[in-house]
Structures are given as C-alpha cells and as structure tokens.
MMTF fields as JSON, N, C-alpha, C and O atoms, coordinates in Angstrom:
{
  "mmtfVersion": "1.0.0",
  "mmtfProducer": "UNKNOWN",
  "numBonds": 295,
  "numAtoms": 296,
  "numGroups": 74,
  "numChains": 1,
  "numModels": 1,
  "chainsPerModel": [1],
  "groupsPerChain": [74],
  "chainIdList": ["A"],
  "bondAtomList": [4, 2, 8, 6, 12, 10, 16, 14, 20, 18, 24, 22, 28, 26, 32, 30, 36, 34, 40, 38, 44, 42, 48, 46, 52, 50, 56, 54, 60, 58, 64, 62, 68, 66, 72, 70, 76, 74, 80, 78, 84, 82, 88, 86, 92, 90, 96, 94, 100, 98, 104, 102, 108, 106, 112, 110, 116, 114, 120, 118, 124, 122, 128, 126, 132, 130, 136, 134, 140, 138, 144, 142, 148, 146, 152, 150, 156, 154, 160, 158, 164, 162, 168, 166, 172, 170, 176, 174, 180, 178, 184, 182, 188, 186, 192, 190, 196, 194, 200, 198, 204, 202, 208, 206, 212, 210, 216, 214, 220, 218, 224, 222, 228, 226, 232, 230, 236, 234, 240, 238, 244, 242, 248, 246, 252, 250, 256, 254, 260, 258, 264, 262, 268, 266, 272, 270, 276, 274, 280, 278, 284, 282, 288, 286, 292, 290],
  "bondOrderList": [1, 1, 1, 1, 1, 1, 1, 1, 1, 1, 1, 1, 1, 1, 1, 1, 1, 1, 1, 1, 1, 1, 1, 1, 1, 1, 1, 1, 1, 1, 1, 1, 1, 1, 1, 1, 1, 1, 1, 1, 1, 1, 1, 1, 1, 1, 1, 1, 1, 1, 1, 1, 1, 1, 1, 1, 1, 1, 1, 1, 1, 1, 1, 1, 1, 1, 1, 1, 1, 1, 1, 1, 1],
  "groupList": [{"groupName": "UNK", "atomNameList": ["N", "CA", "C", "O"], "elementList": ["N", "C", "C", "O"], "formalChargeList": [0, 0, 0, 0], "bondAtomList": [1, 0, 2, 1, 3, 2], "bondOrderList": [1, 1, 2], "singleLetterCode": "X", "chemCompType": "L-PEPTIDE LINKING"}],
  "groupTypeList": [0, 0, 0, 0, 0, 0, 0, 0, 0, 0, 0, 0, 0, 0, 0, 0, 0, 0, 0, 0, 0, 0, 0, 0, 0, 0, 0, 0, 0, 0, 0, 0, 0, 0, 0, 0, 0, 0, 0, 0, 0, 0, 0, 0, 0, 0, 0, 0, 0, 0, 0, 0, 0, 0, 0, 0, 0, 0, 0, 0, 0, 0, 0, 0, 0, 0, 0, 0, 0, 0, 0, 0, 0, 0],
  "groupIdList": [1, 2, 3, 4, 5, 6, 7, 8, 9, 10, 11, 12, 13, 14, 15, 16, 17, 18, 19, 20, 21, 22, 23, 24, 25, 26, 27, 28, 29, 30, 31, 32, 33, 34, 35, 36, 37, 38, 39, 40, 41, 42, 43, 44, 45, 46, 47, 48, 49, 50, 51, 52, 53, 54, 55, 56, 57, 58, 59, 60, 61, 62, 63, 64, 65, 66, 67, 68, 69, 70, 71, 72, 73, 74],
  "secStructList": [7, 7, 7, 7, 1, 2, 2, 2, 2, 2, 2, 2, 2, 2, 2, 2, 2, 2, 2, 6, 6, 7, 7, 2, 2, 2, 2, 2, 2, 2, 2, 6, 7, 7, 2, 2, 2, 2, 2, 2, 2, 2, 6, 6, 7, 1, 7, 7, 7, 2, 2, 2, 2, 2, 2, 2, 2, 2, 2, 6, 6, 7, 7, 7, 7, 7, 7, 7, 2, 2, 2, 2, 7, 7],
  "xCoordList": [12.783, 12.537, 13.296, 14.48, 12.629, 13.245, 13.658, 12.847, 14.911, 15.415, 15.757, 16.55, 15.151, 15.372, 16.012, 16.362, 16.17, 16.769, 17.757, 17.725, 18.639, 19.569, 18.811, 19.225, 17.716, 16.929, 16.38, 16.397, 15.896, 15.37, 16.473, 16.255, 17.654, 18.782, 19.166, 19.449, 19.178, 19.513, 18.564, 18.987, 17.291, 16.291, 16.573, 16.5, 16.888, 17.172, 18.413, 18.426, 19.453, 20.689, 20.424, 20.883, 19.686, 19.378, 18.575, 18.886, 17.55, 16.715, 17.522, 17.367, 18.383, 19.184, 20.2, 20.42, 20.819, 21.787, 21.129, 21.676, 19.958, 19.25, 18.809, 18.876, 18.362, 17.933, 19.086, 18.88, 20.295, 21.474, 22.055, 23.067, 21.415, 21.841, 23.13, 23.836, 23.443, 24.665, 24.365, 23.333, 25.268, 25.173, 25.852, 26.582, 25.599, 26.282, 27.788, 28.545, 28.227, 29.661, 30.279, 31.369, 29.599, 30.127, 30.234, 31.256, 29.188, 29.205, 30.241, 30.907, 30.377, 31.338, 32.774, 33.62, 33.06, 34.402, 34.648, 35.794, 33.595, 33.739, 33.967, 34.546, 33.531, 33.557, 34.956, 35.323, 35.746, 35.609, 35.164, 35.531, 34.371, 33.979, 33.606, 33.497, 33.411, 33.085, 31.624, 30.78, 31.326, 29.925, 29.058, 27.9, 29.613, 28.849, 28.449, 27.306, 29.397, 29.098, 28.004, 27.089, 28.094, 27.09, 25.73, 24.708, 25.714, 24.463, 23.823, 22.612, 24.643, 24.129, 23.617, 22.605, 24.301, 23.842, 22.481, 21.586, 22.318, 21.052, 19.905, 18.75, 20.216, 19.184, 19.059, 18.289, 19.818, 19.736, 20.261, 19.85, 21.167, 21.619, 22.953, 23.392, 23.603, 24.944, 25.253, 24.897, 25.906, 26.389, 27.571, 28.468, 27.585, 28.652, 29.195, 28.446, 30.469, 31.062, 30.422, 29.983, 30.384, 29.81, 30.583, 29.991, 31.883, 32.693, 32.249, 32.134, 32.0, 31.542, 30.161, 29.892, 29.286, 27.939, 28.009, 27.317, 28.829, 28.942, 29.506, 29.066, 30.474, 31.015, 29.938, 29.805, 29.167, 28.098, 27.071, 26.664, 26.658, 25.664, 26.183, 25.451, 27.431, 28.011, 28.065, 27.724, 28.496, 28.564, 27.19, 27.07, 26.157, 24.798, 24.06, 22.874, 24.758, 24.15, 23.189, 22.274, 23.387, 22.541, 23.351, 24.581, 22.662, 23.357, 22.628, 21.495, 23.293, 22.737, 22.424, 23.255, 21.24, 20.826, 20.445, 19.453, 21.225, 20.981, 20.298, 20.787, 19.161, 18.403, 17.976, 17.808, 17.802, 17.25, 15.793, 15.117, 15.312, 13.921, 12.939, 11.894, 13.264, 12.362, 12.223, 11.2, 13.226, 13.16, 12.26, 11.817, 11.976, 11.136, 9.655, 8.819, 9.319, 7.902, 7.279, 7.865, 6.081, 5.389, 4.304, 3.613],
  "yCoordList": [19.53, 18.124, 17.325, 17.565, 16.403, 15.502, 14.212, 13.566, 13.846, 12.592, 11.714, 12.097, 10.529, 9.665, 8.327, 7.557, 8.044, 6.771, 6.982, 7.995, 5.996, 6.026, 5.988, 6.617, 5.26, 5.155, 6.515, 6.853, 7.292, 8.63, 9.54, 10.291, 9.474, 10.258, 9.819, 10.655, 8.527, 8.002, 8.482, 8.797, 8.541, 9.017, 10.469, 10.832, 11.286, 12.697, 12.836, 13.619, 12.077, 12.136, 11.683, 12.323, 10.584, 10.082, 11.109, 11.376, 11.675, 12.648, 13.864, 14.343, 14.368, 15.543, 15.208, 16.006, 14.032, 13.615, 13.554, 14.061, 12.936, 12.817, 14.184, 14.453, 15.035, 16.388, 17.156, 17.963, 16.901, 17.57, 16.845, 17.27, 15.759, 15.041, 14.256, 14.003, 13.87, 13.114, 11.623, 11.221, 10.817, 9.374, 9.029, 9.84, 7.83, 7.376, 7.371, 7.763, 6.939, 6.889, 8.285, 8.47, 9.261, 10.627, 11.196, 11.779, 11.028, 11.561, 10.839, 11.466, 9.548, 8.8, 9.245, 9.168, 9.708, 10.202, 11.56, 11.917, 12.307, 13.632, 13.58, 14.511, 12.523, 12.506, 12.28, 13.131, 11.343, 10.109, 8.942, 8.83, 8.096, 6.826, 5.9, 6.338, 4.646, 3.711, 3.882, 4.245, 3.622, 3.659, 2.7, 3.001, 1.558, 0.581, 1.161, 1.009, 1.827, 2.425, 3.477, 3.528, 4.307, 5.347, 4.727, 5.198, 3.688, 3.006, 2.425, 2.528, 1.818, 1.248, 2.341, 2.154, 3.471, 4.602, 5.077, 5.314, 5.218, 5.68, 4.718, 5.135, 3.447, 2.464, 2.22, 1.359, 2.979, 2.854, 1.532, 1.083, 0.902, -0.443, -0.49, -1.569, 0.632, 0.553, 1.811, 2.917, 1.635, 2.781, 3.404, 2.689, 4.701, 5.418, 6.46, 7.003, 6.73, 7.686, 9.063, 9.457, 9.764, 11.108, 12.005, 12.861, 11.822, 12.636, 12.501, 13.502, 11.284, 11.068, 11.668, 12.293, 11.489, 12.046, 13.568, 14.158, 14.211, 15.669, 16.138, 17.158, 15.405, 15.751, 15.628, 16.507, 14.547, 14.349, 15.473, 16.027, 15.803, 16.858, 18.187, 18.913, 18.507, 19.764, 19.792, 20.799, 18.682, 18.618, 18.756, 19.26, 18.306, 18.359, 19.634, 19.787, 20.54, 21.802, 21.68, 22.492, 20.681, 20.472, 20.766, 20.736, 21.049, 21.291, 20.6, 20.143, 20.532, 19.904, 21.009, 21.882, 20.969, 21.922, 21.11, 20.382, 21.237, 20.438, 21.31, 22.383, 20.826, 21.514, 20.502, 19.319, 20.97, 20.11, 19.819, 20.643, 18.695, 18.315, 19.324, 19.568, 19.915, 20.891, 22.133, 22.815, 22.433, 23.568, 23.305, 24.25, 22.034, 21.669, 21.687, 21.625, 21.77, 21.75, 23.116, 24.159, 23.078, 24.343, 24.604, 25.619],
  "zCoordList": [-44.454, -44.678, -43.625, -43.386, -43.017, -42.049, -42.745, -43.409, -42.59, -43.133, -41.942, -41.081, -41.9, -40.75, -41.097, -40.202, -42.385, -42.778, -43.914, -44.613, -44.083, -45.212, -46.534, -47.508, -46.57, -47.803, -48.216, -49.4, -47.264, -47.581, -48.115, -49.066, -47.507, -47.986, -49.395, -50.253, -49.632, -50.958, -52.033, -53.146, -51.713, -52.675, -53.048, -54.222, -52.073, -52.338, -53.211, -54.16, -52.889, -53.683, -55.114, -56.059, -55.283, -56.626, -57.433, -58.594, -56.814, -57.528, -57.96, -59.083, -57.076, -57.416, -58.505, -59.416, -58.414, -59.432, -60.797, -61.776, -60.87, -62.143, -62.658, -63.858, -61.755, -62.141, -62.776, -63.683, -62.297, -62.841, -64.055, -64.612, -64.46, -65.655, -65.483, -66.459, -64.255, -63.998, -63.897, -63.359, -64.413, -64.214, -62.89, -62.32, -62.422, -61.214, -61.439, -60.551, -62.599, -62.901, -62.879, -62.337, -63.459, -63.469, -62.059, -61.695, -61.273, -59.913, -59.053, -58.23, -59.235, -58.426, -58.699, -57.808, -59.913, -60.224, -59.566, -59.295, -59.312, -58.726, -57.221, -56.662, -56.554, -55.083, -54.504, -53.694, -54.762, -55.523, -54.639, -53.469, -55.247, -54.635, -55.776, -56.921, -55.482, -56.551, -56.977, -56.158, -58.247, -58.693, -57.878, -57.59, -57.511, -56.73, -55.371, -54.94, -54.698, -53.402, -53.53, -52.708, -54.547, -54.773, -55.074, -54.574, -55.878, -56.19, -54.936, -54.741, -54.094, -52.85, -51.917, -51.242, -51.874, -51.069, -51.547, -50.736, -52.851, -53.409, -53.097, -53.015, -52.925, -52.599, -51.098, -50.671, -50.288, -48.844, -48.319, -47.249, -49.061, -48.712, -47.988, -47.59, -47.807, -47.24, -46.451, -46.858, -45.34, -44.584, -45.311, -45.757, -45.433, -46.118, -45.139, -44.329, -45.214, -44.289, -44.438, -45.519, -43.342, -43.338, -44.294, -44.951, -44.378, -45.285, -46.729, -47.436, -47.178, -48.557, -48.744, -49.77, -47.773, -47.884, -47.986, -48.815, -47.159, -47.21, -48.551, -49.079, -49.108, -50.427, -51.495, -52.346, -51.456, -52.429, -52.348, -53.369, -51.138, -50.967, -51.504, -52.176, -51.214, -51.707, -53.235, -53.854, -53.838, -55.302, -55.952, -57.069, -55.245, -55.785, -55.377, -55.667, -54.709, -54.317, -53.146, -53.007, -52.309, -51.136, -49.879, -49.908, -48.778, -47.523, -46.388, -46.54, -45.259, -44.071, -43.071, -42.819, -42.513, -41.487, -40.256, -40.267, -39.213, -38.016, -36.97, -36.617, -36.484, -35.444, -34.408, -34.707, -33.198, -32.168, -32.477, -33.094, -32.072, -32.35, -31.799, -32.402, -30.655, -30.074, -30.969, -30.91, -31.791, -32.698, -33.891, -34.545, -34.192, -35.334, -35.004, -35.905, -33.727, -33.341, -33.611, -33.319, -34.175, -34.477, -33.473, -33.561]
}
C-alpha cells in the first residue's frame, strides 16, 4: 500500500485502532501522547513526529517498508 498523505496514514491508524477495540484515550496513554494529538493525526490535520508515528504503528502491529519508487513498478 502506498501512503502519500497524512490523511491516508491517519485513516490506517484509526481503522487499526478500532479493529483492536482501543479508544483514542487508551491508545494515547500507551504511546504516550495527548488524545487530542492522536485525534488530529487520525484526521490528517496535524504533523506528528516520526517517533510518535513509529511508536503508534508498532503498538498497532503495523510496520513501515521503505522502497525506492523504481522498486514499486511492475
């Protein structure tokens, strides 16, 4: 999956959080970050540090796979 915007990343984080039955408040305590920051991230409204994003992805069982664009061409 190619993610090109903060909004797309936020959608993935929100869907995974809900699938795992976590509230924004519960997940924000695990990272830690404020519920407001997490809510804004899920709506693609705010830049968040890469460190927080990586922590969130790890807690939600997601990972980042970085490839050059030329590697994605079929």
